[in-house]
Each structure stands twice: as C-alpha cells, then as structure tokens.
XYZ file of N, CA and C in Angstrom:
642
model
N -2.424 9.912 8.920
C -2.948 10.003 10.278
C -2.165 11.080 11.026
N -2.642 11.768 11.719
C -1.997 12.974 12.279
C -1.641 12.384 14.239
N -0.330 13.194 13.630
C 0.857 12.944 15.253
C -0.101 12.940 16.112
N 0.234 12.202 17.230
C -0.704 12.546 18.514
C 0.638 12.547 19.688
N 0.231 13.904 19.960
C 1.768 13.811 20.699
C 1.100 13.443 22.409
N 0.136 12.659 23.042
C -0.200 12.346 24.067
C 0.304 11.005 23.951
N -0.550 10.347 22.704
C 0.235 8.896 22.657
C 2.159 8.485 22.328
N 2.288 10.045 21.365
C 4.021 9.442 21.894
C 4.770 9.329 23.011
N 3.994 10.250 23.823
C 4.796 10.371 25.250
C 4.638 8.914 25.868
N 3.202 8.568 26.002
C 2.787 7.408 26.559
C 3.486 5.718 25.835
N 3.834 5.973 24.694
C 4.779 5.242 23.792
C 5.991 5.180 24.271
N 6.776 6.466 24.216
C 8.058 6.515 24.730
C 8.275 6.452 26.363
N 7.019 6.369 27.222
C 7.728 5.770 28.385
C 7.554 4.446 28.646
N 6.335 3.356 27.667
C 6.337 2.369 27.940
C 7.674 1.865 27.126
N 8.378 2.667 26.026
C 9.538 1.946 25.853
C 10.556 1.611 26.824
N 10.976 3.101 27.140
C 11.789 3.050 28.236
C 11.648 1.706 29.369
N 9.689 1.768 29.918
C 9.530 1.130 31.027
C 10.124 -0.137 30.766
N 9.715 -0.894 29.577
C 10.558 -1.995 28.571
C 11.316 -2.540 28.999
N 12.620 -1.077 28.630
C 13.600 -1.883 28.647
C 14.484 -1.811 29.950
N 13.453 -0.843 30.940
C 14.732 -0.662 32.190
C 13.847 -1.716 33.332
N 12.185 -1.907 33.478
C 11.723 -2.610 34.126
C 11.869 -4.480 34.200
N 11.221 -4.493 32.524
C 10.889 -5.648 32.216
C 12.070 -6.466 32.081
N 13.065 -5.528 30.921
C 14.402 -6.481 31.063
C 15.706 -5.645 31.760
N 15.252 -5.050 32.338
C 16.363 -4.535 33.191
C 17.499 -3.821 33.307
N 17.273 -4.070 31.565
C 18.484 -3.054 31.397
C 19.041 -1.521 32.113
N 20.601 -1.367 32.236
C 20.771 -0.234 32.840
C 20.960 0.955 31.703
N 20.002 1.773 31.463
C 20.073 2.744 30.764
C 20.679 3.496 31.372
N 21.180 4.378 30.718
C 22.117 5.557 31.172
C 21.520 6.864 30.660
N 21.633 8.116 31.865
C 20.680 9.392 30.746
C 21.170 9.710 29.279
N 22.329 9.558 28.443
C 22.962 9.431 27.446
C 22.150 8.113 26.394
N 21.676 6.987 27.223
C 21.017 5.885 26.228
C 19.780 6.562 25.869
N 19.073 7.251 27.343
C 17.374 7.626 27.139
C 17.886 8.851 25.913
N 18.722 9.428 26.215
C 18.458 10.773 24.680
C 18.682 10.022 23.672
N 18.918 9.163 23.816
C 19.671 8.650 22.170
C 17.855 7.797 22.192
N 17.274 7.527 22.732
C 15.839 6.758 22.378
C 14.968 8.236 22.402
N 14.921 9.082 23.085
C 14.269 9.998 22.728
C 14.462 10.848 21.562
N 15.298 11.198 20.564
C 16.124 11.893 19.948
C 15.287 10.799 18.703
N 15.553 9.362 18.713
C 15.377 8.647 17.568
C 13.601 8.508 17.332
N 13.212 8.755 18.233
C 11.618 7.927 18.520
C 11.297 9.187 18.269
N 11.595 10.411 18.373
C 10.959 11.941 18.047
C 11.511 12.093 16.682
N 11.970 11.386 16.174
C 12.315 11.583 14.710
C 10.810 10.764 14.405
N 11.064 9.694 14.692
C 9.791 8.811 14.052
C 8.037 9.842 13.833
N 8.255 10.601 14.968
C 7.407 11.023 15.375
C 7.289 12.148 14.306
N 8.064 13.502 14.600
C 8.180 14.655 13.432
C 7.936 14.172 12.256
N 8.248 12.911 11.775
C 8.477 12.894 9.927
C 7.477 11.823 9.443
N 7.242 10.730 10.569
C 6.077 9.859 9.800
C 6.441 9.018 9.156
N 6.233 8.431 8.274
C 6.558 7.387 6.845
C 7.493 8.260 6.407
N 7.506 9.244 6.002
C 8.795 10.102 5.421
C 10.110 10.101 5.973
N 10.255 9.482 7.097
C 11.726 9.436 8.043
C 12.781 8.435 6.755
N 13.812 9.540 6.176
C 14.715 8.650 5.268
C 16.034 8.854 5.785
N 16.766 8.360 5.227
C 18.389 8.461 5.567
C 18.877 9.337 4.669
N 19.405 10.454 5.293
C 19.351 11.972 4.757
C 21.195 12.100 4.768
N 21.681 12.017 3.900
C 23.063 12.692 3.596
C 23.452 13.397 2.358
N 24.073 14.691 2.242
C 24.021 15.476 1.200
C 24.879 15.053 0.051
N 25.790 13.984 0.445
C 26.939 13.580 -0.335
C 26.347 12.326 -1.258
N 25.012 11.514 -0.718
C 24.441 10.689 -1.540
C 23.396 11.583 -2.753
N 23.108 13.047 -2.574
C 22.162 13.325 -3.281
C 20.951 13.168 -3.319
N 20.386 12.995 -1.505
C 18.858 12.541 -1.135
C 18.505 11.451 -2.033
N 19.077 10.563 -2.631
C 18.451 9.505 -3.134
C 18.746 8.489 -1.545
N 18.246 8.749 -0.937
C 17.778 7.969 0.474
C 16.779 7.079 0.413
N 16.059 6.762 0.777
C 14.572 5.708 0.457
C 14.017 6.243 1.828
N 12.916 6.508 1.718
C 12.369 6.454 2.637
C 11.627 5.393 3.478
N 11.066 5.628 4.984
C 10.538 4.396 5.291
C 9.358 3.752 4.843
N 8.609 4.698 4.477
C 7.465 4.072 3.607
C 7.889 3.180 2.304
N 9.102 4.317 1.420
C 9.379 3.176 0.722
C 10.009 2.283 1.275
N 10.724 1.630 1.925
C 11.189 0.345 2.657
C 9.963 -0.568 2.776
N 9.053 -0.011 3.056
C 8.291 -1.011 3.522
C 7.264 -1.150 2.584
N 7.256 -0.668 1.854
C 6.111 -0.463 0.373
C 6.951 -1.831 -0.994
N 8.284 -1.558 -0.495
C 9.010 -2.414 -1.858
C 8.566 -3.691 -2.013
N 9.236 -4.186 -3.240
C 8.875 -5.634 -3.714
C 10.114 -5.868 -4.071
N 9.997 -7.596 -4.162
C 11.337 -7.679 -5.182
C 11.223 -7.779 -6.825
N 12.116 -8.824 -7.246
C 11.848 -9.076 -8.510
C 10.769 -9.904 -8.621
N 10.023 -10.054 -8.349
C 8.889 -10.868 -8.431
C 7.591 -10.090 -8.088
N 7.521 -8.912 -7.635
C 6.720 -7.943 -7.146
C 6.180 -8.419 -5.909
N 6.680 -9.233 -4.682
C 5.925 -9.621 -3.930
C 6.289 -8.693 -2.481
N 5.835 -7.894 -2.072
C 6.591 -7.395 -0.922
C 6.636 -7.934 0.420
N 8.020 -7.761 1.251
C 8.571 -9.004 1.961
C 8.822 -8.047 3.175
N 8.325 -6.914 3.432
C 8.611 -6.196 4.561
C 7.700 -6.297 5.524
N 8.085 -6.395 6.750
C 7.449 -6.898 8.242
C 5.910 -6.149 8.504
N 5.472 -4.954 7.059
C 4.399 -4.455 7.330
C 3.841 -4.840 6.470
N 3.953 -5.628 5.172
C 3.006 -6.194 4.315
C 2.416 -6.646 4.362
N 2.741 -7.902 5.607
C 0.965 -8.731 5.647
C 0.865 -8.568 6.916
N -0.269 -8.741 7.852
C -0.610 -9.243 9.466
C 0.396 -10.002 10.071
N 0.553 -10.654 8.958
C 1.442 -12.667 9.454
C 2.664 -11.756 9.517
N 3.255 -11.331 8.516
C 4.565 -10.925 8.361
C 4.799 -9.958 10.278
N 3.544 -8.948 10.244
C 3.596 -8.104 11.406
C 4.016 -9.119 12.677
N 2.846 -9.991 12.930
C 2.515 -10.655 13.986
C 3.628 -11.602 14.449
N 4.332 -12.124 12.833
C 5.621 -13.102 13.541
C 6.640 -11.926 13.905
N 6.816 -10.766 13.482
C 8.400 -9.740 14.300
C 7.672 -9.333 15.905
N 6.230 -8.935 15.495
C 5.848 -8.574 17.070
C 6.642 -9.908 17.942
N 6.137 -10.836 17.853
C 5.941 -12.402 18.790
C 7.116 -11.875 18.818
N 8.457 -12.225 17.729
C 9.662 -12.068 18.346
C 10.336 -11.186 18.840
N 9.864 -9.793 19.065
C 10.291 -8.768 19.741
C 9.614 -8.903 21.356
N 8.338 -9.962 21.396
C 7.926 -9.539 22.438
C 8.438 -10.709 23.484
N 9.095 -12.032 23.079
C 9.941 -13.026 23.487
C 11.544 -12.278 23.811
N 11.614 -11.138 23.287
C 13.404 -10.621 23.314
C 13.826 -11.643 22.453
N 13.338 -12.046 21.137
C 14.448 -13.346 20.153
C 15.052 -12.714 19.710
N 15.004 -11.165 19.215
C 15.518 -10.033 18.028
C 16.740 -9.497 19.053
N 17.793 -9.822 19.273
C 18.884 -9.260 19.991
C 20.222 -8.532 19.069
N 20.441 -7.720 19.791
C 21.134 -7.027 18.719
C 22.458 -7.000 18.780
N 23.578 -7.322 18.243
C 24.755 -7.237 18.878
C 25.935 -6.375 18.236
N 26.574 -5.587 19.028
C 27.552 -4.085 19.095
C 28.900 -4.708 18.724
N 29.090 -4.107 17.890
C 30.732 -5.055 17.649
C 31.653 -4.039 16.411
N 32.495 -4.684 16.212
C 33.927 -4.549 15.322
C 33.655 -5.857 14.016
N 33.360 -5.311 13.109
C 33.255 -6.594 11.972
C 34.416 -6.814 11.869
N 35.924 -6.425 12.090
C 37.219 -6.513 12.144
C 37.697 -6.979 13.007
N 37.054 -7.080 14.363
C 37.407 -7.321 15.715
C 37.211 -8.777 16.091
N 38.044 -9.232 17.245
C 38.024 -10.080 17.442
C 36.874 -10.962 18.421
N 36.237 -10.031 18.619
C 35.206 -10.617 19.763
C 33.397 -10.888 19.236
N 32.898 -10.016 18.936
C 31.490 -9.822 18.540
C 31.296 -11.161 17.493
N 31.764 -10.823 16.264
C 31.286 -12.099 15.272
C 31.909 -13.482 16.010
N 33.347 -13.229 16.180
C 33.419 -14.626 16.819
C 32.804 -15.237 18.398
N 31.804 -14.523 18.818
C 31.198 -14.962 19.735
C 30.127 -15.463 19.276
N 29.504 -14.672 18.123
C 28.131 -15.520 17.293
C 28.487 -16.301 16.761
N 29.357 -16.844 15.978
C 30.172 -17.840 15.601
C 29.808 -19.290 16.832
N 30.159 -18.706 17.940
C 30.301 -19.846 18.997
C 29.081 -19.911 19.904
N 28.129 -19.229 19.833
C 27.089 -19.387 20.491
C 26.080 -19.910 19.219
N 25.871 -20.358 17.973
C 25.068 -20.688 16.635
C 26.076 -21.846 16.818
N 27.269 -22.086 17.038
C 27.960 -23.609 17.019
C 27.085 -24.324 17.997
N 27.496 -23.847 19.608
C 26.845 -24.252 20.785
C 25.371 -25.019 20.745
N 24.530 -24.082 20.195
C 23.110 -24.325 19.949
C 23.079 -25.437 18.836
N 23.491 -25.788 17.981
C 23.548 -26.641 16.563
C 22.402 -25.651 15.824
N 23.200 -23.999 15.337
C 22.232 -23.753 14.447
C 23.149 -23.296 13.526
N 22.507 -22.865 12.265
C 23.669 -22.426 11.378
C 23.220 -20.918 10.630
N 23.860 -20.104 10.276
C 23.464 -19.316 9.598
C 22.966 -19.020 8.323
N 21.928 -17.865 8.163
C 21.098 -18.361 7.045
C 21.133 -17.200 6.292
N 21.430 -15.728 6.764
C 21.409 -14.267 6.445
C 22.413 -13.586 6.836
N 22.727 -12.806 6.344
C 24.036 -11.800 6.810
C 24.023 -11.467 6.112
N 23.566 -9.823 6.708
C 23.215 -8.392 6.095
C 24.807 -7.590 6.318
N 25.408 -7.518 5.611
C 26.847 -6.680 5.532
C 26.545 -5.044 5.321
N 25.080 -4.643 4.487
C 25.148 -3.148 3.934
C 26.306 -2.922 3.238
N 27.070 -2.403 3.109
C 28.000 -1.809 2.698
C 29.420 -1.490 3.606
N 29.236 -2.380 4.549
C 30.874 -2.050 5.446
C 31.948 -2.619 4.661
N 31.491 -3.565 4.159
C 33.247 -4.444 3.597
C 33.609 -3.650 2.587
N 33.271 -2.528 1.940
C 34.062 -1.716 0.927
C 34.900 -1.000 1.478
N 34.764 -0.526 3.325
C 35.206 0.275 4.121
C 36.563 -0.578 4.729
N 36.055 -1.832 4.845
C 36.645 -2.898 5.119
C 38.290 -3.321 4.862
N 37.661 -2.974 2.971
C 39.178 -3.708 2.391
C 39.875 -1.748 2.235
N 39.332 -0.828 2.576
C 40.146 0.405 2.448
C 40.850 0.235 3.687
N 40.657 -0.311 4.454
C 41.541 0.128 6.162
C 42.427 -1.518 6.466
N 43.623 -1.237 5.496
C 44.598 -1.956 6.028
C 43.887 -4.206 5.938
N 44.331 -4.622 6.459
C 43.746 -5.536 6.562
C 42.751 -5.926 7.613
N 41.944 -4.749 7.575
C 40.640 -4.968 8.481
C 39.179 -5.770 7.731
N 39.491 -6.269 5.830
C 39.051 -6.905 5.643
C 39.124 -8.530 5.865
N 40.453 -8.748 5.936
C 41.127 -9.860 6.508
C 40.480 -10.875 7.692
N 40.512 -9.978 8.714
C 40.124 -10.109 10.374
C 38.417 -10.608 9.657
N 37.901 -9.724 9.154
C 36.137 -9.921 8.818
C 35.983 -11.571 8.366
N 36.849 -11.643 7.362
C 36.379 -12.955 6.326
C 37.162 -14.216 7.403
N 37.797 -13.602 8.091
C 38.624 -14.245 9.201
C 37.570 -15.099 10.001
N 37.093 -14.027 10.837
C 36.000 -13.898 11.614
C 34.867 -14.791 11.084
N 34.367 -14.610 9.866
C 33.451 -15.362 9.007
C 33.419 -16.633 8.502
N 34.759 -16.948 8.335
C 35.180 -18.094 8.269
C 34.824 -19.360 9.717
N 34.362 -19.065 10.968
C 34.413 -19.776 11.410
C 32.711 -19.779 12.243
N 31.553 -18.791 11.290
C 29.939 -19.071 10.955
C 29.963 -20.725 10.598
N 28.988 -21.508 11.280
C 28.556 -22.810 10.812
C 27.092 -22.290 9.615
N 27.680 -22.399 8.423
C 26.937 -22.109 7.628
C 26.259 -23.059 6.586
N 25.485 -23.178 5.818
C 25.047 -24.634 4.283
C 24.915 -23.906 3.055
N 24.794 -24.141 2.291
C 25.322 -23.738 0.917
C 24.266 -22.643 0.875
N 22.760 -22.577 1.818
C 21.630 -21.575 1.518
C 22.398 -20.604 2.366
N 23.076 -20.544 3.134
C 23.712 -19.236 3.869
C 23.903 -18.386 3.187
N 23.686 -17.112 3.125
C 23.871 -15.958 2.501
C 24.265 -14.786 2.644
N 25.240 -13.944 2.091
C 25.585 -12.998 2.105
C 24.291 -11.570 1.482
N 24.129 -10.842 2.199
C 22.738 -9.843 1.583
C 24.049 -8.210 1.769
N 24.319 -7.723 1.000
C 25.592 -6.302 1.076
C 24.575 -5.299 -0.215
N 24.803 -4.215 0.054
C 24.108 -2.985 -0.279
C 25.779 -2.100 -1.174
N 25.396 -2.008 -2.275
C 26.687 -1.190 -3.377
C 26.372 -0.245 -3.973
N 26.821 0.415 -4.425
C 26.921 1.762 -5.357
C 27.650 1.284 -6.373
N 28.269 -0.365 -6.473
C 29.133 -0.236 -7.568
C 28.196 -1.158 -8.539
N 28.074 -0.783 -10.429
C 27.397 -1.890 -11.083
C 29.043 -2.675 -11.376
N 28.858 -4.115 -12.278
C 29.602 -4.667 -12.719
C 29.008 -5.330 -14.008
N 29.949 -5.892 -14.748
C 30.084 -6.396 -15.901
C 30.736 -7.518 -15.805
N 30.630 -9.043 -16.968
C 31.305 -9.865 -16.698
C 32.889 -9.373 -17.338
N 33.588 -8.449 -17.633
C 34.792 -8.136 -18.119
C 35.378 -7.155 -17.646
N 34.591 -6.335 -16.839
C 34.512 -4.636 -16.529
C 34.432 -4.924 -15.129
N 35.362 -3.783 -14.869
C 35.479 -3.335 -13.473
C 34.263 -2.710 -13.143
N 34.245 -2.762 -11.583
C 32.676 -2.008 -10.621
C 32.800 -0.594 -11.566
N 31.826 -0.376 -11.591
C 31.132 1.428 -12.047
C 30.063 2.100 -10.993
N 30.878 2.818 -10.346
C 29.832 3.551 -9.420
C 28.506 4.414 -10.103
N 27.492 3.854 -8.918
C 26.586 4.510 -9.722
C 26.596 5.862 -9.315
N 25.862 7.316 -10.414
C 25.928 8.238 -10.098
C 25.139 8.609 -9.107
N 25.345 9.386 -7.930
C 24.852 10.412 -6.737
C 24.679 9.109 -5.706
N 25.327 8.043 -5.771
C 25.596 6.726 -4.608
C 24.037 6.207 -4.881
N 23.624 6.279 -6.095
C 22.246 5.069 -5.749
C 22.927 3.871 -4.759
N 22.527 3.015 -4.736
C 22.697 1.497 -3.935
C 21.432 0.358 -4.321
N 22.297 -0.920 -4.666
C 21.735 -2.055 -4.949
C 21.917 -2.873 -4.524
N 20.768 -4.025 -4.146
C 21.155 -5.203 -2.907
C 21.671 -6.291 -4.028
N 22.889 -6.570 -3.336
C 23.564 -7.632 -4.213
C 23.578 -8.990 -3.339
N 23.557 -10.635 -3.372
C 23.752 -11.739 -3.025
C 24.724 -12.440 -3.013
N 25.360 -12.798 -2.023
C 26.215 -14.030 -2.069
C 26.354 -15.412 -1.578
N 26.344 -16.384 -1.737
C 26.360 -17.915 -0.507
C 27.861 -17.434 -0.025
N 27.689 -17.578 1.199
C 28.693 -17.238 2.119
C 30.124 -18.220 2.128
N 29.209 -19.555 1.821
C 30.705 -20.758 1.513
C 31.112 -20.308 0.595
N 30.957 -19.385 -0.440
C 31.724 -19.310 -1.521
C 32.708 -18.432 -1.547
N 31.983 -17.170 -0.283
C 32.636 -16.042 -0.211
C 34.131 -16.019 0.375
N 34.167 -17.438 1.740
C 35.032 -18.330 2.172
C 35.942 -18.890 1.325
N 35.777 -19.893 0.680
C 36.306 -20.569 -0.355
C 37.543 -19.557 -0.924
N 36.557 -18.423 -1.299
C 37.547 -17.555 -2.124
C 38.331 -17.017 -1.219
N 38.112 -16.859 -0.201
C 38.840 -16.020 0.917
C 40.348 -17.162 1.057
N 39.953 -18.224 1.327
C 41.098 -19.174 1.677
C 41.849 -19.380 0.957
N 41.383 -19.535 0.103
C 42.346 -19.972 -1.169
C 42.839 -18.677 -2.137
N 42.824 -18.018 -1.265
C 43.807 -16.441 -2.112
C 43.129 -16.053 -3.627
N 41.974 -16.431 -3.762
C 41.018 -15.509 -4.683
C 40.340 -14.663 -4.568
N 40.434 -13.933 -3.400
C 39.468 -12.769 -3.221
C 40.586 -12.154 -2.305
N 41.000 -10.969 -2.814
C 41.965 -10.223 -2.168
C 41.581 -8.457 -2.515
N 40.052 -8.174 -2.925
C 39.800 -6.893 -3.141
C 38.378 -7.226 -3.144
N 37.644 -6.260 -3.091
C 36.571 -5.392 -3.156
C 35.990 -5.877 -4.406
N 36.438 -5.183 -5.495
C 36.168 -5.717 -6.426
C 35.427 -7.291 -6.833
N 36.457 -8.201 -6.143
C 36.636 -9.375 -6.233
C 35.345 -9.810 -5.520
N 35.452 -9.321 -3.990
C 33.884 -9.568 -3.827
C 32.844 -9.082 -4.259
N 32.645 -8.111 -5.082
C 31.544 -7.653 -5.675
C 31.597 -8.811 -6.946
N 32.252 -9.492 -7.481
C 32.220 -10.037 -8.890
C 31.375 -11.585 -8.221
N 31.740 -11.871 -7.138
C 31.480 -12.932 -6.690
C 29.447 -12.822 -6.015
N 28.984 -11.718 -6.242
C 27.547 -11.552 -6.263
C 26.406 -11.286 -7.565
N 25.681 -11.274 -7.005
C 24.577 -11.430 -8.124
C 23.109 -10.267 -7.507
C-alpha cells in the first residue's frame, strides 16, 4: 500500500493530541521529535522498518518479519495475526492498561516499585521480557546482583517466566558459543528458579544463567 503522507500528518497529530489532551501528558519539544523522528521512520520504510546495526551484520528482523513469525508449533502469536489478537492490544491501549515503565534494571527504584504495586493489587507476574540486558548486566560490576536483587522480590508461581534474547548457543557440557554475525535466540526461564539459583549462590555468571534456559 503506498505512503499517504496526508494521513500521516493527520496520524501524528492525533497522536500527539493523545497524549498531551486526553492524558495530559507534558510533552516537551525534545519528546514531540523523538515521536516525530520514530513515527516518520514507520512511515519512510513500511513493514521493512528493522533494527539496523553494522556490528550485528543486518541480520536484524524486520517488522514484517516480527509479525509474520510462528513458533515451534507454526502458530503465529503476534498482535497482527488474528482480529482477536488486534482487537484485545487495541482495547488495551485504548483503556491506557499498556504502561510503560523507564528505569535502571540495576536500580533501586523502577522494578522495585512493580514489585510493590503487583504485591498491592494481589497480582503476580507472568512474563518478563529481559532481551538481552543481563549479559550487560553481569559485565558491569555487580549490577547483575542489584537485578536478581530487585527480582527477587516479583510475587511470582512456578508459570512466571523469564523470555531473554542471546547470541550465545549451549550444550549440556559446553560453554555458550556465540553465534556468528550476533544472530539471537529467544531462550525461557521460570523465574522461581532463576531466584532459587540466585540465593543460594548457584548462579554467579552469565553463563550460568544461560544454562538455566531452554
């Protein structure tokens, strides 16, 4: 389908109107470039908008593929696959349920405030998307520490899960093997376990948490 650059404009000010009318937020001219800058990407590239760095070797995915994938089962689980899938993220974007929160995975404030507002409510956690920070994590001192710290005090049940994005494969005997030009693979963990190991002085590397996924 070809750009219509009348409707992006008209797009990008009902975003704006969004978020400075409806919820009030105080944008700053520095927030609007950073929404104009991102939403004119969307715009220039289409389904083709990927995550472009020269040091991974353009093996990026693009957004079409994101939203085209399946898993092991071939069933695809992305918010554009079915109507239903669409219609339940719309509802919750259009309630404000999808909130996003700015933080320090090392720090003392952000996770342990979700921590205490999922206590507050009696809910527990069910997902936690890491990507790939905790490899960054256990390189900077004990700023992995503070994380599993931090994590440790999620009200979580044995379905709680860890979802982290690697470049490293493993073996049951063999150390991680990076893959060549940084492919990346979504690896799993139950989060009580990731704990467990944390407390009890079995997980003290990177490594260690990668062995502990699947």
């Amino acid at each position: 389908v070809p750009a219509d650059p009348d409707m992006y404009r008209e797009n990008l000010q009902a975003i704006k109107a969004r978020l400075m009318k409806e919820h009030r937020f105080q944008l700053t001219p520095a927030d609007q470039e950073s929404i104009d800058f991102i939403y004119r990407i969307f715009f220039d590239t289409g389904s083709v908008f990927g995550y472009s760095a020269s040091f991974f070797g353009g093996y990026g995915a693009t957004y079409a593929d994101l939203m085209t994938a399946t898993d092991q089962q071939g069933q695809a689980r992305s918010y554009l696959a079915t109507e239903e899938n669409f219609q339940t993220v719309r509802d919750l974007e259009r309630k404000n349920l999808i909130i996003p929160v700015v933080g320090d995975f090392a720090g003392s404030k952000a996770l342990r405030n979700v921590a205490r507002y999922l206590k507050d409510h009696g809910a527990i956690v069910t997902a936690f998307y890491t990507s790939n920070v905790e490899q960054y994590l256990f390189q900077q001192g004990d700023d992995w520490r503070h994380f599993l710290t931090s994590v440790s005090a999620f009200p979580m049940d044995p379905l709680s899960t860890f979802i982290r994005s690697s470049h490293f494969a493993f073996g049951d005997a063999l150390p991680p093997r990076q893959f060549n030009r940084g492919r990346f693979i979504q690896l799993l963990s139950p989060m009580a376990e990731v704990v467990k190991a944390f407390n009890s002085g079995q997980l003290t590397s990177y490594e260690d948490l990668i062995r502990l996924s699947k």
